[in-house]
């Protein structure tokens, strides 16, 4: 049987990362109906409520059970409102390495939710699951995602040339163009950097498991 992540939830200062539920479908569909989500992700377009319900019901559980990764819904503690989505994928259990991707709702951008969620997952991976490497890939034009990688202490390792498809809508037509990807990595020792301590990212935003 393939190794897999446990079904769990992760709590940070302001956020709860938990398994997707079918009643998240309307919020997910609304969150994904955004030009930046279309441009920078490989999520289905259009991202319908039906697909969102299928993701929660069958696709995300299969993704976890098969050992490929895990999908978290990100919600606010205070309001229970859906803030975003975090996915671990391309997990290599021998290398103890995985890749993270994240989407933040339009209304929640600029609040520091993406770095907080990603850092919480990184702490859980390294401290609870014994992982040794977390990767992020950001399109060359996606400066917001690059800032998230930098804020959590990610190290830029280089450029993957022409390795991604960027999408945009022209009327009812989705147009595609190729883009470079910037490869970032985070190792357990990177979370101990003086920069993170100084900026308050390490220590003020500790994760807590909610099994």
mmCIF file of N, CA, C and O in Angstrom, residues 9-43:
data_model
loop_
_atom_site.group_PDB
_atom_site.id
_atom_site.type_symbol
_atom_site.label_atom_id
_atom_site.label_comp_id
_atom_site.label_asym_id
_atom_site.label_seq_id
_atom_site.Cartn_x
_atom_site.Cartn_y
_atom_site.Cartn_z
ATOM 1 N N UNK A 9 -6.287 18.229 10.117
ATOM 2 C CA UNK A 9 -6.474 19.665 9.946
ATOM 3 C C UNK A 9 -5.329 20.375 10.651
ATOM 4 O O UNK A 9 -4.757 19.864 11.622
ATOM 5 N N UNK A 10 -4.975 21.542 10.156
ATOM 6 C CA UNK A 10 -3.863 22.320 10.682
ATOM 7 C C UNK A 10 -4.388 23.698 11.059
ATOM 8 O O UNK A 10 -5.031 24.371 10.249
ATOM 9 N N UNK A 11 -4.091 24.121 12.278
ATOM 10 C CA UNK A 11 -4.530 25.428 12.754
ATOM 11 C C UNK A 11 -3.336 26.360 12.875
ATOM 12 O O UNK A 11 -2.301 25.992 13.414
ATOM 13 N N UNK A 12 -3.470 27.591 12.357
ATOM 14 C CA UNK A 12 -2.480 28.640 12.539
ATOM 15 C C UNK A 12 -3.131 29.776 13.323
ATOM 16 O O UNK A 12 -4.246 29.626 13.834
ATOM 17 N N UNK A 13 -2.462 30.899 13.419
ATOM 18 C CA UNK A 13 -2.989 31.992 14.239
ATOM 19 C C UNK A 13 -4.388 32.424 13.805
ATOM 20 O O UNK A 13 -5.282 32.623 14.625
ATOM 21 N N UNK A 14 -4.583 32.561 12.484
ATOM 22 C CA UNK A 14 -5.862 33.077 11.985
ATOM 23 C C UNK A 14 -6.648 32.080 11.152
ATOM 24 O O UNK A 14 -7.811 32.343 10.807
ATOM 25 N N UNK A 15 -6.032 30.945 10.815
ATOM 26 C CA UNK A 15 -6.594 30.074 9.792
ATOM 27 C C UNK A 15 -6.745 28.635 10.272
ATOM 28 O O UNK A 15 -5.986 28.162 11.113
ATOM 29 N N UNK A 16 -7.712 27.946 9.678
ATOM 30 C CA UNK A 16 -7.861 26.502 9.828
ATOM 31 C C UNK A 16 -7.777 25.881 8.444
ATOM 32 O O UNK A 16 -8.545 26.232 7.546
ATOM 33 N N UNK A 17 -6.826 24.978 8.283
ATOM 34 C CA UNK A 17 -6.693 24.211 7.044
ATOM 35 C C UNK A 17 -7.264 22.828 7.317
ATOM 36 O O UNK A 17 -6.783 22.095 8.186
ATOM 37 N N UNK A 18 -8.300 22.464 6.583
ATOM 38 C CA UNK A 18 -9.045 21.232 6.864
ATOM 39 C C UNK A 18 -9.388 20.530 5.567
ATOM 40 O O UNK A 18 -9.270 21.101 4.472
ATOM 41 N N UNK A 19 -9.856 19.261 5.643
ATOM 42 C CA UNK A 19 -10.290 18.587 4.418
ATOM 43 C C UNK A 19 -11.461 19.324 3.768
ATOM 44 O O UNK A 19 -12.272 19.953 4.447
ATOM 45 N N UNK A 20 -11.526 19.230 2.454
ATOM 46 C CA UNK A 20 -12.647 19.810 1.726
ATOM 47 C C UNK A 20 -13.948 19.112 2.088
ATOM 48 O O UNK A 20 -13.969 17.908 2.348
ATOM 49 N N UNK A 21 -15.039 19.864 2.088
ATOM 50 C CA UNK A 21 -16.374 19.318 2.284
ATOM 51 C C UNK A 21 -17.235 19.689 1.082
ATOM 52 O O UNK A 21 -16.987 20.704 0.425
ATOM 53 N N UNK A 22 -18.242 18.892 0.812
ATOM 54 C CA UNK A 22 -19.094 19.155 -0.346
ATOM 55 C C UNK A 22 -19.792 20.505 -0.255
ATOM 56 O O UNK A 22 -20.050 21.149 -1.276
ATOM 57 N N UNK A 23 -20.089 20.952 0.970
ATOM 58 C CA UNK A 23 -20.761 22.252 1.080
ATOM 59 C C UNK A 23 -19.804 23.424 0.871
ATOM 60 O O UNK A 23 -20.211 24.576 0.910
ATOM 61 N N UNK A 24 -18.507 23.133 0.606
ATOM 62 C CA UNK A 24 -17.577 24.173 0.179
ATOM 63 C C UNK A 24 -17.748 24.519 -1.299
ATOM 64 O O UNK A 24 -17.168 25.501 -1.777
ATOM 65 N N UNK A 25 -18.514 23.701 -2.033
ATOM 66 C CA UNK A 25 -18.581 23.826 -3.495
ATOM 67 C C UNK A 25 -18.960 25.230 -3.972
ATOM 68 O O UNK A 25 -18.281 25.774 -4.855
ATOM 69 N N UNK A 26 -20.006 25.873 -3.443
ATOM 70 C CA UNK A 26 -20.326 27.224 -3.936
ATOM 71 C C UNK A 26 -19.189 28.216 -3.718
ATOM 72 O O UNK A 26 -18.865 29.019 -4.611
ATOM 73 N N UNK A 27 -18.581 28.189 -2.534
ATOM 74 C CA UNK A 27 -17.481 29.102 -2.258
ATOM 75 C C UNK A 27 -16.270 28.827 -3.130
ATOM 76 O O UNK A 27 -15.594 29.757 -3.590
ATOM 77 N N UNK A 28 -15.979 27.552 -3.368
ATOM 78 C CA UNK A 28 -14.857 27.198 -4.234
ATOM 79 C C UNK A 28 -15.087 27.692 -5.653
ATOM 80 O O UNK A 28 -14.192 28.268 -6.277
ATOM 81 N N UNK A 29 -16.278 27.449 -6.180
ATOM 82 C CA UNK A 29 -16.581 27.864 -7.547
ATOM 83 C C UNK A 29 -16.476 29.379 -7.687
ATOM 84 O O UNK A 29 -15.938 29.888 -8.682
ATOM 85 N N UNK A 30 -16.965 30.117 -6.689
ATOM 86 C CA UNK A 30 -16.873 31.576 -6.735
ATOM 87 C C UNK A 30 -15.420 32.032 -6.659
ATOM 88 O O UNK A 30 -15.016 32.971 -7.362
ATOM 89 N N UNK A 31 -14.631 31.372 -5.825
ATOM 90 C CA UNK A 31 -13.227 31.751 -5.660
ATOM 91 C C UNK A 31 -12.434 31.529 -6.937
ATOM 92 O O UNK A 31 -11.539 32.311 -7.275
ATOM 93 N N UNK A 32 -12.749 30.468 -7.669
ATOM 94 C CA UNK A 32 -11.982 30.118 -8.865
ATOM 95 C C UNK A 32 -12.411 30.903 -10.104
ATOM 96 O O UNK A 32 -11.745 30.850 -11.135
ATOM 97 N N UNK A 33 -13.523 31.616 -10.023
ATOM 98 C CA UNK A 33 -13.993 32.427 -11.153
ATOM 99 C C UNK A 33 -13.262 33.763 -11.147
ATOM 100 O O UNK A 33 -13.855 34.824 -10.951
ATOM 101 N N UNK A 34 -11.966 33.716 -11.359
ATOM 102 C CA UNK A 34 -11.105 34.880 -11.204
ATOM 103 C C UNK A 34 -10.029 34.834 -12.277
ATOM 104 O O UNK A 34 -9.484 33.769 -12.579
ATOM 105 N N UNK A 35 -9.707 35.977 -12.845
ATOM 106 C CA UNK A 35 -8.734 36.017 -13.943
ATOM 107 C C UNK A 35 -7.353 35.518 -13.520
ATOM 108 O O UNK A 35 -6.656 34.860 -14.295
ATOM 109 N N UNK A 36 -6.932 35.825 -12.299
ATOM 110 C CA UNK A 36 -5.611 35.415 -11.857
ATOM 111 C C UNK A 36 -5.548 33.909 -11.618
ATOM 112 O O UNK A 36 -4.516 33.271 -11.871
ATOM 113 N N UNK A 37 -6.634 33.327 -11.131
ATOM 114 C CA UNK A 37 -6.682 31.870 -10.973
ATOM 115 C C UNK A 37 -6.589 31.201 -12.335
ATOM 116 O O UNK A 37 -5.859 30.224 -12.523
ATOM 117 N N UNK A 38 -7.330 31.722 -13.290
ATOM 118 C CA UNK A 38 -7.253 31.188 -14.655
ATOM 119 C C UNK A 38 -5.845 31.295 -15.199
ATOM 120 O O UNK A 38 -5.303 30.339 -15.774
ATOM 121 N N UNK A 39 -5.219 32.450 -15.007
ATOM 122 C CA UNK A 39 -3.913 32.701 -15.613
ATOM 123 C C UNK A 39 -2.827 31.817 -15.038
ATOM 124 O O UNK A 39 -2.034 31.223 -15.784
ATOM 125 N N UNK A 40 -2.759 31.693 -13.699
ATOM 126 C CA UNK A 40 -1.563 31.124 -13.080
ATOM 127 C C UNK A 40 -1.689 29.679 -12.657
ATOM 128 O O UNK A 40 -0.699 29.070 -12.239
ATOM 129 N N UNK A 41 -2.887 29.100 -12.712
ATOM 130 C CA UNK A 41 -3.058 27.711 -12.269
ATOM 131 C C UNK A 41 -3.416 26.814 -13.451
ATOM 132 O O UNK A 41 -3.692 27.285 -14.555
ATOM 133 N N UNK A 42 -3.418 25.508 -13.172
ATOM 134 C CA UNK A 42 -3.864 24.541 -14.180
ATOM 135 C C UNK A 42 -5.213 23.946 -13.787
ATOM 136 O O UNK A 42 -5.579 22.854 -14.251
ATOM 137 N N UNK A 43 -5.968 24.644 -12.943
ATOM 138 C CA UNK A 43 -7.278 24.170 -12.524
ATOM 139 C C UNK A 43 -8.260 24.197 -13.702
ATOM 140 O O UNK A 43 -8.105 25.004 -14.625
#
